[in-house]
XYZ file of C-alpha atoms in Angstrom:
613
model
C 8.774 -34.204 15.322
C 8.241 -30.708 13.325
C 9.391 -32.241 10.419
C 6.501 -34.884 10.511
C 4.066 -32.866 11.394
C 4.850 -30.243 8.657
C 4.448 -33.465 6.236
C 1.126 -34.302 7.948
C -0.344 -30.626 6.716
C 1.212 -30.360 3.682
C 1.839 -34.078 1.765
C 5.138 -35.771 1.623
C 7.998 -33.922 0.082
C 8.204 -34.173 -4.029
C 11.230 -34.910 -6.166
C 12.596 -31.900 -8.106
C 11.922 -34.176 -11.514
C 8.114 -33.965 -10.656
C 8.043 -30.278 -11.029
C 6.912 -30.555 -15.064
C 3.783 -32.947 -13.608
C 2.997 -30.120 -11.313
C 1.687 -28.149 -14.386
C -1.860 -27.009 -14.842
C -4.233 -27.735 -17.645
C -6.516 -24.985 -18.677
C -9.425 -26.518 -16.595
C -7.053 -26.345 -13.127
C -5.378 -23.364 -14.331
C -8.881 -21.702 -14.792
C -9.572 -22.728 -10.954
C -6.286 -21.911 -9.738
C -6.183 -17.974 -11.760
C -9.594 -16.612 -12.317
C -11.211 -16.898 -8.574
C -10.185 -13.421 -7.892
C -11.482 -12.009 -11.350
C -14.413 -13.717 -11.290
C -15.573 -13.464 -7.873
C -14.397 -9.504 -7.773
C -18.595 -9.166 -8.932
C -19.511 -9.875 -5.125
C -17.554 -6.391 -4.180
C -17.393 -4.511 -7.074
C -20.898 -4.346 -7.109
C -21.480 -3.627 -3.666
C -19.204 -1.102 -3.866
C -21.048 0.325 -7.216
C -24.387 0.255 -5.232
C -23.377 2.222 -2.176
C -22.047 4.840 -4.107
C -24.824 5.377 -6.315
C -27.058 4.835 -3.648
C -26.079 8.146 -2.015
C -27.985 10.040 -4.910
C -31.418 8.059 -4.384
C -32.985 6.052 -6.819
C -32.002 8.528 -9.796
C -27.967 7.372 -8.871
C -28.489 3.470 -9.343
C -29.959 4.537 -12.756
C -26.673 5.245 -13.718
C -25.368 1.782 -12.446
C -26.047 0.135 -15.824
C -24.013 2.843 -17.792
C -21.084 2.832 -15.415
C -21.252 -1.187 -15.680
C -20.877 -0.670 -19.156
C -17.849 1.597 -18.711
C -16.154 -1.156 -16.562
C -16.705 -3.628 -19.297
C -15.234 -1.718 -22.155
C -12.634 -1.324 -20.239
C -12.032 -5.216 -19.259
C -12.140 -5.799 -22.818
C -9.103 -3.268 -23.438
C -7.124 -4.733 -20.470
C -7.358 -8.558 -21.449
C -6.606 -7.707 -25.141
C -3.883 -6.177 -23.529
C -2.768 -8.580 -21.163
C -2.909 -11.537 -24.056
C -0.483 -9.613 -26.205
C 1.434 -9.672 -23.005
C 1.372 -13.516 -22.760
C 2.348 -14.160 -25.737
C 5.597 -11.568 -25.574
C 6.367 -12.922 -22.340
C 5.801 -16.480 -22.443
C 8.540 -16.704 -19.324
C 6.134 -15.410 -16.964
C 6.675 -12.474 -14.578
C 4.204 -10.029 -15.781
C 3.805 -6.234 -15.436
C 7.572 -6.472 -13.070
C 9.542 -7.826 -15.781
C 7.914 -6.143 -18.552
C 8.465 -3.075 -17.133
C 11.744 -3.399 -15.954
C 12.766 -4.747 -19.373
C 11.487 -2.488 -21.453
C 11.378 1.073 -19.465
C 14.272 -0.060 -16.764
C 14.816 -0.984 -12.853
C 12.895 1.339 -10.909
C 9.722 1.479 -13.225
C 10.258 -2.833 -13.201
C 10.213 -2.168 -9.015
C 7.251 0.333 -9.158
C 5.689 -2.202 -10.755
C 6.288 -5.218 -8.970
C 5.887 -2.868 -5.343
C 2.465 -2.310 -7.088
C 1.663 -5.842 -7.448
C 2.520 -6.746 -4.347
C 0.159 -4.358 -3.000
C -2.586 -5.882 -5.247
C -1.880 -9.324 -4.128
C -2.036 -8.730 -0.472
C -5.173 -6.504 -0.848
C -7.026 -9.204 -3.275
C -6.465 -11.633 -0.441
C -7.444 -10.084 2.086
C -10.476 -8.268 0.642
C -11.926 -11.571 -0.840
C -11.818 -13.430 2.261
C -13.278 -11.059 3.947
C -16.103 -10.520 1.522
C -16.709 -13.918 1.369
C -17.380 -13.871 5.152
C -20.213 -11.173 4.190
C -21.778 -13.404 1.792
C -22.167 -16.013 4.553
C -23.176 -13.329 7.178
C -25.723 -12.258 4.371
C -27.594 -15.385 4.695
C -27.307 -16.227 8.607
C -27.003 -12.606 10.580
C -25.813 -14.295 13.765
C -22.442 -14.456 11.993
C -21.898 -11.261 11.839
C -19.895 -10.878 15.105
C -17.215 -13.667 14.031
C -16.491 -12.235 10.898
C -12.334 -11.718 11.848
C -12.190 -15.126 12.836
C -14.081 -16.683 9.499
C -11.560 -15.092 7.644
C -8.763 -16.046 9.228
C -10.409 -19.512 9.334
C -10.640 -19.613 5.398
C -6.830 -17.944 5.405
C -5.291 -20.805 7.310
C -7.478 -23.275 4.678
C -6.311 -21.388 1.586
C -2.752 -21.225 2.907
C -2.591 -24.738 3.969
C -4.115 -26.317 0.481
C -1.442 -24.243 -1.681
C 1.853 -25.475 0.436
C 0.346 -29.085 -1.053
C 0.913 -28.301 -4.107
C -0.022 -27.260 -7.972
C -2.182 -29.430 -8.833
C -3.829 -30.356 -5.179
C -4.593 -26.468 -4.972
C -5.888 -26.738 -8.787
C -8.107 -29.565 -8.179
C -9.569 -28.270 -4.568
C -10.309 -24.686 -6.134
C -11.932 -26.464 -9.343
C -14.726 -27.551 -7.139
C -15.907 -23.900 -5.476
C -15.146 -22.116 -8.904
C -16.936 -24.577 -11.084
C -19.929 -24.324 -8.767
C -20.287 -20.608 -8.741
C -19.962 -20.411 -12.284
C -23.445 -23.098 -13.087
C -25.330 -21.528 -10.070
C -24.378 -18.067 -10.945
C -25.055 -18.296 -14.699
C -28.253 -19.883 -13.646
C -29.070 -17.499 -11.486
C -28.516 -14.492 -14.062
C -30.782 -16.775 -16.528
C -33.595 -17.130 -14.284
C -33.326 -13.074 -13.507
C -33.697 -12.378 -16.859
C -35.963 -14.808 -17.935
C -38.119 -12.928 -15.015
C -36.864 -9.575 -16.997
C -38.537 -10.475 -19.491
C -41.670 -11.290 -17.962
C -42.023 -8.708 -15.881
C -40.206 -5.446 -17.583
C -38.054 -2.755 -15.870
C -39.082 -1.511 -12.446
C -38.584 1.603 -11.286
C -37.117 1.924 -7.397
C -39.708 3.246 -5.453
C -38.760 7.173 -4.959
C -39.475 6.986 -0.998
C -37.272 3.898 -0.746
C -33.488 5.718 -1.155
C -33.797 9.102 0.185
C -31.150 11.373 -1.333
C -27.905 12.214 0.670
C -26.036 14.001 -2.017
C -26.836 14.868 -5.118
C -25.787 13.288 -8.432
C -22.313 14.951 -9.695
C -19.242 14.141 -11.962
C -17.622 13.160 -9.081
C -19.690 10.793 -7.688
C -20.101 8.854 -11.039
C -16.041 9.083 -11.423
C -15.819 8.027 -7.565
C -18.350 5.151 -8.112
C -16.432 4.051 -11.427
C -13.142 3.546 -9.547
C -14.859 1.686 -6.719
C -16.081 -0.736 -9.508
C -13.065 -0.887 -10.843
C -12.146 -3.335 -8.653
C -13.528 -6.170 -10.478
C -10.637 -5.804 -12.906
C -7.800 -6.872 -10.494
C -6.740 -10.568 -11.086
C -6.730 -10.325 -14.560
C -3.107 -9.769 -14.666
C -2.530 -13.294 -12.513
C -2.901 -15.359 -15.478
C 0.116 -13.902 -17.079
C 2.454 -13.285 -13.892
C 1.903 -17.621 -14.012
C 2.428 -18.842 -17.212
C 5.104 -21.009 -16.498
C 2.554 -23.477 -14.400
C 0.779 -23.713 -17.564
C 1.003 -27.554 -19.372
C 2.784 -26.996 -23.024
C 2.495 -25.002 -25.023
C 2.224 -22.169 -22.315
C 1.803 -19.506 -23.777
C -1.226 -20.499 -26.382
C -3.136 -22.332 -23.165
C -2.333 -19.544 -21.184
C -4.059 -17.445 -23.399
C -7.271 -19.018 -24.447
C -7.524 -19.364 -20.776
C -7.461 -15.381 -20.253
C -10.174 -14.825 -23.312
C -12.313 -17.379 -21.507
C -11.723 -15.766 -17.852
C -12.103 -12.628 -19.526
C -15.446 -13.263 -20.819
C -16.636 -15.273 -18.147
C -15.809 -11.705 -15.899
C -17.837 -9.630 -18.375
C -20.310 -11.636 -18.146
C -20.986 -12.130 -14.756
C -20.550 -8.465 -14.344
C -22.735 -6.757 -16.966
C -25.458 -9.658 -16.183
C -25.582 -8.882 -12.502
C -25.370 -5.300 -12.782
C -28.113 -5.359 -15.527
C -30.235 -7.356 -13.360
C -29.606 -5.689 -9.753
C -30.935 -1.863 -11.768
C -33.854 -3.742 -14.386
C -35.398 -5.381 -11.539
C -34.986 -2.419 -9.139
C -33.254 -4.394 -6.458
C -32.923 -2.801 -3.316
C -31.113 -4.431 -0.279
C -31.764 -4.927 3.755
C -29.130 -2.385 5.944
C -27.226 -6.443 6.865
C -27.155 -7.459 3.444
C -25.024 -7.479 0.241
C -26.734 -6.258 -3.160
C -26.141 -9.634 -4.735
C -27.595 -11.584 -1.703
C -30.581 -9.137 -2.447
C -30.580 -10.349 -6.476
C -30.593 -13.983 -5.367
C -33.296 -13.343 -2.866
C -35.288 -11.358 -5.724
C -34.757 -14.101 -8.314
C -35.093 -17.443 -5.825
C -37.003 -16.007 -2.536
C -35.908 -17.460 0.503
C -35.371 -21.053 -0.975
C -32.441 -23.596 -0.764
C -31.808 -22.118 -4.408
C -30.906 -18.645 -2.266
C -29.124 -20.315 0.038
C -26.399 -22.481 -2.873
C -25.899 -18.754 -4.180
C -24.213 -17.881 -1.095
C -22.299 -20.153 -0.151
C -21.022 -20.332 -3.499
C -20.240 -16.933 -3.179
C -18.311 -17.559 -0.010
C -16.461 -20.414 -1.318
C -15.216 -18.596 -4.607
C -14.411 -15.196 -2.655
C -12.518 -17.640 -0.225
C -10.720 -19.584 -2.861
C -10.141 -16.024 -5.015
C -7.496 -15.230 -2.248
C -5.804 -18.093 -4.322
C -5.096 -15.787 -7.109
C -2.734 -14.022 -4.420
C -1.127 -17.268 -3.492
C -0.591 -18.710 -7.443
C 0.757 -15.122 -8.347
C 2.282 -13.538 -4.864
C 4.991 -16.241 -4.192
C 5.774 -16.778 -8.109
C 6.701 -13.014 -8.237
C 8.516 -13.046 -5.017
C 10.729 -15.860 -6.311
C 11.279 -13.770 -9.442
C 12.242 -10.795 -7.294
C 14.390 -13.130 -4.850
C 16.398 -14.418 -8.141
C 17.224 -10.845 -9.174
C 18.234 -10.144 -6.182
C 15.698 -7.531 -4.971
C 13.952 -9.798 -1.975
C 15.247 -12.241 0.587
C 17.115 -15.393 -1.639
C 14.857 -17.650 1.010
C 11.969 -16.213 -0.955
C 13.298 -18.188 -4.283
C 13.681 -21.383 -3.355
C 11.084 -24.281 -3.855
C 9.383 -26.252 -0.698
C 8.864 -29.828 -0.182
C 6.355 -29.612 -2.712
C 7.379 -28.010 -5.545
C 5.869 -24.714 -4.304
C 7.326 -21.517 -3.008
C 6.277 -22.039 0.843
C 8.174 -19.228 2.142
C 6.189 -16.645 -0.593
C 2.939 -18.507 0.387
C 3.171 -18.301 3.959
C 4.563 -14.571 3.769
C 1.482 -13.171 2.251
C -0.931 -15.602 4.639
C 0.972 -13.653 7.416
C 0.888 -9.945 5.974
C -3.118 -10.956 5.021
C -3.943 -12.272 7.881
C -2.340 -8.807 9.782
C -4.533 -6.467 7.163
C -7.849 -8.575 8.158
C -7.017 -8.084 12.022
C -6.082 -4.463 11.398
C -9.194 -3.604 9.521
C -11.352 -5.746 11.739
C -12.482 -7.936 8.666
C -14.278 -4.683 6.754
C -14.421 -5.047 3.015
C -15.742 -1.423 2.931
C -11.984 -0.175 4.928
C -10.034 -2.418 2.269
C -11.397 -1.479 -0.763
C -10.218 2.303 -1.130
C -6.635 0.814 -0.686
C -7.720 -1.766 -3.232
C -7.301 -1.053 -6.948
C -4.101 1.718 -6.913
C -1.548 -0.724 -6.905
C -3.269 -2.881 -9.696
C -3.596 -0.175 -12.143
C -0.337 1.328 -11.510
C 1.120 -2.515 -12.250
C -1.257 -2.846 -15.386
C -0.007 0.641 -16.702
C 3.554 0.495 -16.597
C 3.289 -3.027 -18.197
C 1.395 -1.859 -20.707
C 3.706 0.943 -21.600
C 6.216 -1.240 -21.605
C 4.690 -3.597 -24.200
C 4.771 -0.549 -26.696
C 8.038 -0.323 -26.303
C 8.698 -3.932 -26.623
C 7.079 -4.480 -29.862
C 8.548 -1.162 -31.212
C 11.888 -2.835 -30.558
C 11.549 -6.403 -31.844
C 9.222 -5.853 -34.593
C 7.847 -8.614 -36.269
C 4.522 -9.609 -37.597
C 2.038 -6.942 -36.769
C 4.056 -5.521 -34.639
C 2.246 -2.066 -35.411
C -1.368 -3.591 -34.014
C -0.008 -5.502 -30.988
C 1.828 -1.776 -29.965
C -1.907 -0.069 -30.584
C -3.665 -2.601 -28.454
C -0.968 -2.101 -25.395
C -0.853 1.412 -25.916
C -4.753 1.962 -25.840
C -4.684 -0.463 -22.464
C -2.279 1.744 -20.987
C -4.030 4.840 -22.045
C -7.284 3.511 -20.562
C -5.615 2.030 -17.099
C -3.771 5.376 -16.833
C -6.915 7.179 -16.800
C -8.290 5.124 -14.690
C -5.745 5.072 -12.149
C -5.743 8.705 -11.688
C -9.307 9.007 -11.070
C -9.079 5.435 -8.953
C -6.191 7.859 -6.905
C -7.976 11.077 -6.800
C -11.377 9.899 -5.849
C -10.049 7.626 -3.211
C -7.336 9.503 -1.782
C -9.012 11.133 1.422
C -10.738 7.124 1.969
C -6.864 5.984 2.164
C -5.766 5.557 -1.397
C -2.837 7.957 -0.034
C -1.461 5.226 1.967
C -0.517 2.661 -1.041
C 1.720 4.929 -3.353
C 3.621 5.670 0.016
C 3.836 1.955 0.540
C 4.676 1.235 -2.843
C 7.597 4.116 -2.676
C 9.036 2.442 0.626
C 8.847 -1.203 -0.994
C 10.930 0.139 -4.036
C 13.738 1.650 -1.822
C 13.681 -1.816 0.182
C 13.862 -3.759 -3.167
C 16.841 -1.388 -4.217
C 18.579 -1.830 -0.264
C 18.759 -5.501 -0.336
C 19.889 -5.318 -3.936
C 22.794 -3.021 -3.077
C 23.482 -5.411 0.161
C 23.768 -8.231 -1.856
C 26.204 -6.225 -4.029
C 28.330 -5.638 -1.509
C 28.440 -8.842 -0.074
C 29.182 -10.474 -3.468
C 32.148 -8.129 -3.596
C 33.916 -8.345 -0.417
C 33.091 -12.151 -0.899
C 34.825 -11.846 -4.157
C 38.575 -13.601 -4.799
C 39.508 -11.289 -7.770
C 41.067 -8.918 -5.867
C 43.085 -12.035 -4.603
C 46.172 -12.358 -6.650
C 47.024 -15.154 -4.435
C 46.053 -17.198 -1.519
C 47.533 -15.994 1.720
C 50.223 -18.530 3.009
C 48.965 -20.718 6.095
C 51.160 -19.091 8.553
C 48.234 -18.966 11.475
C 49.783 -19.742 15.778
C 48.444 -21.874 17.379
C 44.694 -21.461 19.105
C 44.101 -19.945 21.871
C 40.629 -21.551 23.293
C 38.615 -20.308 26.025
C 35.787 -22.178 26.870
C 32.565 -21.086 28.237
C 31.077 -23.635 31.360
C 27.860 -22.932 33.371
C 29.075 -26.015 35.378
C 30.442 -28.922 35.904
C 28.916 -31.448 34.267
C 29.386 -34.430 31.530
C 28.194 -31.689 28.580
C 31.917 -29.881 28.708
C 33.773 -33.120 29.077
C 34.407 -33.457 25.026
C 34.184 -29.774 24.539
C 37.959 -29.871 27.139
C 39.047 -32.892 24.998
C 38.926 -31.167 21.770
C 40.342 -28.867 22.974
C 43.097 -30.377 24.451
C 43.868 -31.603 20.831
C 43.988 -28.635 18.556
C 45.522 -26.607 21.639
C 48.065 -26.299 24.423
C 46.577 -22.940 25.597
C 43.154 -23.345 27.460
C 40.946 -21.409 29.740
C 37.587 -21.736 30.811
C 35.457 -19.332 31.887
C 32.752 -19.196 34.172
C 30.504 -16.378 35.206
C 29.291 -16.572 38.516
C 25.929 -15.055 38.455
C 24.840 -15.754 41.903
C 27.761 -14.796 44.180
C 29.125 -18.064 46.354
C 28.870 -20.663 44.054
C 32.518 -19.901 42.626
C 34.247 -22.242 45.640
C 32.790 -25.149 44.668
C 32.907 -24.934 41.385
C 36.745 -24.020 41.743
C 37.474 -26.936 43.559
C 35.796 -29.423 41.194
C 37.489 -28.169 38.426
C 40.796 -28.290 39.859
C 40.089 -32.106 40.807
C 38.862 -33.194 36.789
C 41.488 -30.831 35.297
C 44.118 -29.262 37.404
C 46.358 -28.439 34.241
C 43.649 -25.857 32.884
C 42.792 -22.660 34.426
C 39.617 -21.508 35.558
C 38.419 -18.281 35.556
C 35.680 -16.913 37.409
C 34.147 -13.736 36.569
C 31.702 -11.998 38.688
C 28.872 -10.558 37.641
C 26.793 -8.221 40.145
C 24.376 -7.022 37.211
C 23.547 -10.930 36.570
C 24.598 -10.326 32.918
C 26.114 -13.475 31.227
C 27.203 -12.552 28.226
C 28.407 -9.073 28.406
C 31.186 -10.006 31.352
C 32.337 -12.839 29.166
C 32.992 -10.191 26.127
C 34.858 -8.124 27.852
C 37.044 -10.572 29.607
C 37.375 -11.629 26.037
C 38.718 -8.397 24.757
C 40.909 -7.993 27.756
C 42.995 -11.522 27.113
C 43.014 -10.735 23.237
C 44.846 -7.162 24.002
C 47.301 -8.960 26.646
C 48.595 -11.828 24.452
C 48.502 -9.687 21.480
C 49.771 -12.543 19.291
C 48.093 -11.402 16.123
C 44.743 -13.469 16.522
C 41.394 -13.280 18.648
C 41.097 -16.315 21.091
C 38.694 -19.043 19.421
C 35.989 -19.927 21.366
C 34.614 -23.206 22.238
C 31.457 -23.503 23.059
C 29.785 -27.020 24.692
C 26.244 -27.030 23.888
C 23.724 -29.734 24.981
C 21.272 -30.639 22.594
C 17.688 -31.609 23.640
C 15.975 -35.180 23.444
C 12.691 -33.722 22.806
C 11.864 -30.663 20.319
C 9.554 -28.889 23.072
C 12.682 -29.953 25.706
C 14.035 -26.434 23.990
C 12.219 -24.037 25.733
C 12.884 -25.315 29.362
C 16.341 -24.258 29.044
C 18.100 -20.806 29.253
C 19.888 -21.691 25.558
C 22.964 -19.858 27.018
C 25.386 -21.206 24.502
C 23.205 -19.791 21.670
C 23.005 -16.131 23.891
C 26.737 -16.222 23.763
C 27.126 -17.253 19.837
C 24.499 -14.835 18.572
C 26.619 -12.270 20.394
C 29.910 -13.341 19.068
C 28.362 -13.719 15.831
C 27.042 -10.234 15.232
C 30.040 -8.820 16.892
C 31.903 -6.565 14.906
C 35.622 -7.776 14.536
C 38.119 -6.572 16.653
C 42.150 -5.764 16.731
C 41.594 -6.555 13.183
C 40.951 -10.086 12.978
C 37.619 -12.202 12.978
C 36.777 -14.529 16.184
C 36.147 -18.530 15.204
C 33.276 -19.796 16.989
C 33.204 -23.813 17.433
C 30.034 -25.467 18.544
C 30.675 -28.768 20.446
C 27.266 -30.405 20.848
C 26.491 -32.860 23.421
C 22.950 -34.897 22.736
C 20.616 -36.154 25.635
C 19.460 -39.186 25.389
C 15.692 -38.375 27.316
């Protein structure tokens, strides 16, 4: 029943020899890795105009400059970031450059980062999106947690179908915000050029503080935020169609330009024009309203700014589960986290981050204002160490301008250093403090499960085995569990009776009186085993059973723990499960995680019995 209605969501499963028709061409892969870059205008700009704002109509005149910053900037980190690509045509980004080329903890710092950056991007473009909408009809306003969780559970849902079902549903939303936007910004300056610069009306933005280094350097780092996502494209270059690494690229210098472009145009417009927003609105709902009044025009702006900030959580979900499974392989996350779904995708990385993004949007209570000082830390930190590593990469392989590719990566890691102190020290007080001590606990749980899997591998090991052990084991000693009398023991007794001439049963009597009757049954269906009844004034189950346990091990003390059986009825129905007290599965998880005893391991052997209704 689960399994078919898993299939109904997500598509039948796919054979593994599908997997090289799951890849993208550079028009999906565009859709399915440049949402987040492109759509990051919608909050980096808001974020640009309400720290500006604070210094009256004399800050926003320093929006255009600080744009300008932003996109130098860009320009460094996707020259970077192709150089990348093409070094690293395997995939895996800033975690395996790093970890390659300066070793395992910068490779974890790295990927920790990255991590933080996916889950942030996800959650802060859904929830931005729900703004846009809320822009143009108020009344939404109040729903805004559940919209986003809404567009979550859509996002998550159309990337456990698959590569190229996600590529083709995000083509649509991307494609469309691209022609309406680029419109839009042709319209605006068509009326630029019209009308000329405005000035902002003095009395419009009082001033709340005045206009100092740190406010421009605080504002900078807020806007910074419309760089993260540009990494994504080179964390998935494996989904790319052949040859990856030269579509992978001309897809980044296209993303790349398409980001500068929508930035520097809207920011250009929003100060030229001398936009100026209502209290409920963004500042590019307050562009679109400038350029298109309150038309159907200004209406197709926004909600194709809702549907690219929803689909830019996508970028999470092509890049989170990718280097999860990366992670998982080397041994630093959960091996569940590696392996491929029933459609060629990593479902357990996908529905990981809808769960961890769907928590941060509850949290927060859907505020895009709360996210964003936790935003851009993790990215910069990521795009950093991976460009330090690049140096360091070419400086070891060499080869044909090797001197120029190690200038480019060192100048982006220069410039994303920078940046990611001032990102850290103008932020810190707003909660930027909270993701390098995130990132610091992630690394030491990367480096646990390593070491657990370590030691697992070795005490799993047979090279310390010179030999097999002879098969010298006595025979079983079987106790067997009942919470009756009833036809679900009957071949639990009978297998036992074969692999064993010593057998007990065992039943705890958990409301005192029923142990007659039970007694006497028993001795009527099998008179040559004994029963024995344990009482149980505490009406604990499992914890009288252990200790009998434990107290017939140390009196036969023949050198092994007494196996036991247990008879376990299996439901007709899937929902038939939770109407029973699973008592068998009480005892085995018990057993299970029990820590050996005497010196010898307990065998645990399930005996199901299925219901027919």
């Amino acid at each position: 029943m689960l399994d078919h209605l898993w299939h109904l969501i997500v598509g039948s499963p796919l054979p593994t020899q599908s997997l090289s028709g799951e890849r993208l061409n550079k028009i999906r892969a565009l859709a399915a890795f440049s949402p987040d870059a492109l759509s990051s205008i919608a909050y980096a700009n808001q974020e640009i105009y309400l720290g500006l704002a604070l210094a009256g109509s004399a800050g926003l005149a320093l929006a255009w400059p600080i744009g300008l910053a932003i996109t130098g900037l860009l320009l460094i980190v996707a020259l970077s970031y192709f150089q990348t690509i093409h070094g690293y045509p395997s995939g895996g980004g800033s975690y395996v450059v790093a970890r390659e080329n300066l070793g395992t903890i910068p490779g974890l710092i790295a990927a920790a980062a990255l991590i933080v950056d996916y889950i942030l991007t996800a959650a802060v473009s859904l929830t931005a999106g729900v703004s846009a909408l809320a822009s143009a009809f108020p009344v939404l306003w109040a729903y805004k947690v559940e919209l986003a969780i809404v567009l979550l559970i859509i996002i998550t849902v159309v990337n456990l179908r698959g590569l190229q079902e996600s590529g083709t549903v995000m083509a649509i939303p991307v494609y469309l915000f691209l022609s309406v936007f680029l419109s839009m910004l042709g319209v605006g300056v068509i009326q630029l050029m019209v009308g000329g610069v405005r000035n902002v009306p003095q009395a419009t933005l009082p001033v709340l503080q005045p206009i100092t280094p740190f406010l421009v350097l605080h504002t900078f780092a807020t806007g910074c935020t419309a760089l993260t996502g540009i990494e994504a494209i080179s964390n998935g270059v494996p989904a790319f169609r052949p040859p990856e690494a030269r579509n992978a690229g001309q897809t980044l210098i296209i993303m790349a330009g398409l980001m500068g472009t929508l930035f520097l145009g809207s920011i250009g417009l929003t100060q030229f024009l001398a936009v100026i927003p209502r209290a409920d609105e963004t500042i590019l709902s307050a562009l679109a309203h400038w350029i298109f009044g309150n038309t159907p025009l200004y209406f197709l702006v926004q909600i194709s700014t809702l549907l690219i900030l929803a689909v830019a959580a996508n970028t999470s979900f092509a890049g989170f589960p990718r280097l999860a499974a990366i992670l998982a392989k080397d041994g630093f996350l959960p091996h569940q986290l590696a392996g491929l779904g029933d459609r060629l995708v990593y479902s357990n990385g996908i529905l990981t981050l809808a769960a961890v993004t769907g928590l941060l949007i509850i949290l927060f209570n859907g505020n895009t204002h709360a996210l964003i000082p936790l935003f851009a830390v993790g990215a910069f930190l990521a795009f950093t160490l991976s460009q330090i590593g690049m140096v360091n990469h070419w400086q070891r392989t060499r080869g044909r301008h090797w001197k120029t590719k190690a200038f480019l990566n060192g100048l982006g890691g220069l410039s994303t250093g920078i940046t990611m102190v001032i990102v850290g020290v103008s932020k810190f007080v707003e909660g930027a403090w909270i993701v390098p001590i995130a990132i610091a606990l992630m690394t030491l749980g990367f480096l646990r499960i390593r070491a657990h899997y370590q030691d697992v591998a070795q005490e799993l090991s047979l090279s310390e085995l010179s030999e097999l052990p002879a098969l010298t084991l006595p025979h079983p000693r079987i106790v067997i569990p009942i919470s009756g009398i009833h036809k679900g023991i009957v071949n639990a007794i009978t297998f036992a009776r074969a692999i064993s001439t010593e057998t007990t049963a065992v039943y705890v009597e958990l409301e005192p009186g029923n142990d007659e009757q039970i007694q006497q049954k028993w001795t009527t269906l099998w008179p040559d085993i004994p029963l024995v009844v344990l009482p149980s004034p505490y009406r604990s189950l499992v914890g009288p059973l252990l200790d009998f346990l434990d107290q017939t091990d140390r009196e036969h003390n023949d050198g092994q723990l007494a196996v036991v059986m247990l008879p376990e009825f299996v439901p007709a129905r899937w929902w038939h499960f939770f109407l029973h007290n699973q008592s068998a599965w009480l005892i085995k998880t018990a057993l299970l995680y029990r820590r050996r005893r005497m010196g010898f391991q307990r065998v645990i052997i399930d005996v199901p019995y299925h219901l027919r209704r």
